[in-house]
Amino acid sequence: MSSSQPKIQIENLVKIYGKNPEHALKLFREGGNRDEILQATGNVLGVADVTLSIGEGELFVIMGLSGSGKSTLVRCLNRLIEPTSGHVYIDDEDVAKVDLKRLREVRRTKLSMVFQRFGLFPHKSVLENTEYGLKMRGIDPEERRQKALETLAIVGLHQWANYAPSALSGGMQQRVGLARALATDAPILLMDEAFSALDPLIRRGMQDELMRLQTELHRTIVFISHDIQEALKIGDRVAIMKDGYLVQVGTPEEIITNPVDDYIAAFTQDVNRAQVLKTGSIVRQTMPFILGQGSARAALQDMQTHDHRRMHVVDRQGQPVGVLMRKDLESAVDSGVEDVEAVMRRDFPTVEASTSLEEIFHLAQTGAPIAVVNRKGKFKGVVEQSDILASIGRLSRNEEADSAAPVDRIAV
Amino acid sequence: MDTAIPDFFNWLFLNQSTEIIPLGDWISTIVDWVVTNFRWFFQLVRVPISQALNGIEAFLQAVPPLVFLGALGLFAWQFASRGLAIFSVLAMIFVGLIGAWPETMTTLSLVITAVVLCALVGLPLGIAAARSDRVEASIRPVLDAMQTLPAFVYLVPVVMLFGTGKVPGVIVTFIFAVPPLIRLTNIGIRQVSEETIEAAQSFGSTPRQMLWEIQMPLAMPTILAGVNQSIMLALSMVVIASLIAVEGLGQMVNRGIGRLDVGLAAVGGLGIVIMAIVLDRLTQAIGKPPKDGLSWQDRGPVGAIRTTLGKRRRVPTATP
Ligand SMILES: Nc1ncnc2c1ncn2[C@@H]1O[C@H](COP(=O)(O)OP(=O)(O)OP(=O)(O)O)[C@@H](O)[C@H]1O
Ligand SMILES: [Mg+2]
C-alpha cells in the first residue's frame, strides 16, 4: 500500500518542554536521559531525537503508552508545538523552519488534523465545521458548501449537515472531524488518538471505515494510538515510542515476529497473531502448471518427480484457474485423456497475500489447498492448513521469535 | 536603647506637623496642572458623548409611550420569552403610572450611552488582555482600583475636567461600569478550550480569523454576562451621578432626600429597581442559548408570523 517515495521526513527531532530548553538540550546532547534532564533543569523531554520517514500514501501508526510523546511528535509536524531542534521535511520543505505565513499556507493545503476529543466548533453547524478549512483558504461560499456536502456524504452524514455537533453521537461527531479534515484535500492527515474516545464497537467500525477510505483516497496518514491492536490492525507500518524515544519501526508482522526488546515483546504479548500475520508471510512457493504448456502426462510427470499430491494451474497471465489432483491425473492419463483443463478441478479457494491468517482459517479447515495471489491476482504459491496452525502456534511461544528471519529493526 | 525604635516611629508618624510624603498635595497639583493644560482635550471628548446622549434621549422622550411599550414587548418576546415580554411591559406600565416615565427615559438614555461607551472601550481592552498575559497583568490593578475607589473620590476631578451635567455623569458611570466587561471578555476568550483553538490553528487560521470565527462567538455568552454586569453597575451609579446635576431617576431620589420627601425618593428608587430588573432579565435571556434549539426565525413574533404564513421549519425531532 505504501510507496517508497517519502512524504514526510523527520530528522533528529527534539522537543523539550520548559523555560530553558537550550540548557536542557545541551544536557540531552551530552547523553542525559529524561529523568536526569528533569532533575537538573525541571524541563520535560517530550520527543527525543526522532528520525523517521513516512512514505506517500502510507498509513503510519505511532504507538506508545501515555506520556511517551506521541501527541508531541505529531504536533511538531504541523507545529502546533514548536520543535526545540531538528527538521520536519514535507515534500522537501523544512516545515520546522518556515515563517508563520508560510506555515499557515502549509496547514491550509498540506496537513489536516483529527483530534481525540473531536475539537469540533460547538457554535457552528456540522456543515460549517466541515467547510472550515476551505473557508480559511478563501474558497467562495458556494463552492466550499458543495465540497463540504460531498465530503459529508463520504462519511455518511450529509443528512446531518444543518445540525449542531452536540446533536450527534460521539462516533458521528468524529466522522464530522474526519470530514472536516478530508474536505481540504490535504495530502497528509494527522490523527491524534482519533478513535480513543469512542466505544469499542463504534471504534472498530471507524477503523474499518478509515481503512476503506484509505483504499480510495490514498492520503498519507499519521495515526496516533495507544492501542496495539488498533495499531497492528490498521497500520501499514507501526512506530513504537517510549519516553520520547523511538524504539522500533516496522510492519505489524515485523513488530510481532521480531520485537527488538522486552518492552515491545510485552506490548505484543496479548495480540491475536492470526489477526496480524498475513497469508503472504507463510506462503509456500510452488511451481504451478501453466495452461497450454504441456499435456496431462507432462503434468503428472512433474508431480511425480516433485512428489506433489496436487498442483495449481495458472493461465498465461499467471492467474490461478484450477487445481490438479494426482489421483485424478493418474486415472485420466490411464484412460488416455490429454487435456489438462478436462481433468483439473475449478472449485478451490483463492486469497490475497494481504489477507490475515484469521480470515483464511475457515478455508483451511476444509482441507483444500489455498491458492495465494498478489494484489493483481497473480499466483504466488499455496498455504495449507498445517502451515497456518504451525505459524500461529509457533509464534505464540516467544522463544521462537529470536530464530525468525532478521528484520531491519529501525527503518529510517 | 530598647525604646529607641518605637520612639522613632512615634516621632515619625505622630509628631510631625506636615506629612513626610505629601501625596494629597501632589495629586492636587497634578489634577490642577491637567485641568489648566488639558481642559481643551476633555472638552473635546465631551462632544461625541454629549451628541450621542442627547440624540438617544431626544429619541426616547419623543417616542410615544405606547410605541415604546409595544417595541419592548416584541423585543423581549423575540429574544427572551413571551413571559418576560408580558412582565417587562407590565413593569414599565407601572413606572408610567407612578409618574416616573420621563425620568426613566432620561436615565435609560444615560445608561445606554454609558454601556455603549463601555463596549467601545471594554471589548478591545478585554480582547487585548486575553491575547497577552502582560497586558492582562498591567490592566488588572487598574480595574481593581476603578471598582473599589469610592466614586466620590473621582467625582471632583471629573467635574473639574468636564464640568457638571450629563457628560461627566456618563464618564463616572463608565469608570464604575467598564471593569466587569473587560474582565469577562478576557475570561470568555481565555476559556475557549485548548483543543478548539488547536483545531482552528491546524486549519491555518490567522489570529484575526481565530478571533472572529472561534473566540468571539464562543466567548459571547460570557461577554454578554459582562454587558449585563455593566448595565447593573451603571444603574447603581445613577444616584451618585445626580450629585453632579445629572437629571433622571437619580435626581428624584436626590431631591427627595434633600426635601425629606420620602415619597419622591421612593418613586425614584422604585423606578431604578424596576429598570434594573427588566434590563437584567432581558440581557440575561439574550445571553443564554434557547432551550428549545429553534433558530431565532422560528421563535417569538417572527416565528409566529412565519408559522401563520406556513414557512416555519418543522421542529427537529430525530436524535441519533
Ligand atoms: N505543555 C507541556 N508542558 C510540559 N510538559 C508537557 C507538556 N505537554 C506534554 N508534556 C509532557 O511531555 C511528555 C509527552 O507528552 P505527550 O502528550 O506527547 O504524550 P502522549 O504520548 O501523547 O500521551 P497520551 O497518550 O497521554 O496522550 C509527557 O511526559 C508530558 O507530561
Ligand atoms: Mg496524546
mmCIF file of C-alpha atoms and ligand atoms in Angstrom, chain A residues 17 34 44-46 65-72 193 226, ligand 1:
data_model
loop_
_atom_site.group_PDB
_atom_site.id
_atom_site.type_symbol
_atom_site.label_atom_id
_atom_site.label_comp_id
_atom_site.label_asym_id
_atom_site.label_seq_id
_atom_site.Cartn_x
_atom_site.Cartn_y
_atom_site.Cartn_z
ATOM 1 C CA TYR A 17 9.123 21.487 27.336
ATOM 2 C CA ARG A 34 14.691 12.034 30.502
ATOM 3 C CA VAL A 44 10.483 17.665 30.255
ATOM 4 C CA LEU A 45 11.920 15.753 27.352
ATOM 5 C CA GLY A 46 8.879 15.263 25.096
ATOM 6 C CA LEU A 65 1.992 4.401 26.360
ATOM 7 C CA SER A 66 0.591 7.579 27.838
ATOM 8 C CA GLY A 67 3.272 10.253 28.086
ATOM 9 C CA SER A 68 5.567 8.633 25.556
ATOM 10 C CA GLY A 69 5.487 11.739 23.366
ATOM 11 C CA LYS A 70 3.134 10.697 20.576
ATOM 12 C CA SER A 71 0.996 13.825 20.652
ATOM 13 C CA THR A 72 4.084 15.972 20.902
ATOM 14 C CA GLU A 193 -5.892 9.159 19.047
ATOM 15 C CA HIS A 226 -2.075 3.820 22.432
HETATM 16 N N1 LIG C 1 2.815 21.732 27.719
HETATM 17 C C1 LIG C 1 3.625 20.845 28.349
HETATM 18 N N2 LIG C 1 4.495 21.255 29.294
HETATM 19 C C2 LIG C 1 5.299 20.381 29.912
HETATM 20 N N3 LIG C 1 5.330 19.067 29.662
HETATM 21 C C3 LIG C 1 4.491 18.588 28.735
HETATM 22 C C4 LIG C 1 3.588 19.450 28.028
HETATM 23 N N4 LIG C 1 2.872 18.696 27.167
HETATM 24 C C5 LIG C 1 3.300 17.428 27.342
HETATM 25 N N5 LIG C 1 4.276 17.361 28.268
HETATM 26 C C6 LIG C 1 4.999 16.155 28.695
HETATM 27 O O1 LIG C 1 5.606 15.591 27.570
HETATM 28 C C7 LIG C 1 5.516 14.182 27.620
HETATM 29 C C8 LIG C 1 4.887 13.680 26.346
HETATM 30 O O2 LIG C 1 3.566 14.113 26.296
HETATM 31 P P1 LIG C 1 2.566 13.744 25.122
HETATM 32 O O3 LIG C 1 1.314 14.485 25.346
HETATM 33 O O4 LIG C 1 3.255 13.944 23.822
HETATM 34 O O5 LIG C 1 2.366 12.198 25.368
HETATM 35 P P2 LIG C 1 1.361 11.193 24.654
HETATM 36 O O6 LIG C 1 2.173 10.081 24.189
HETATM 37 O O7 LIG C 1 0.547 11.901 23.652
HETATM 38 O O8 LIG C 1 0.472 10.723 25.860
HETATM 39 P P3 LIG C 1 -1.111 10.438 25.913
HETATM 40 O O9 LIG C 1 -1.309 9.049 25.456
HETATM 41 O O10 LIG C 1 -1.401 10.591 27.368
HETATM 42 O O11 LIG C 1 -1.794 11.451 25.063
HETATM 43 C C9 LIG C 1 4.725 13.838 28.864
HETATM 44 O O12 LIG C 1 5.629 13.441 29.856
HETATM 45 C C10 LIG C 1 4.059 15.123 29.249
HETATM 46 O O13 LIG C 1 3.989 15.213 30.650
#
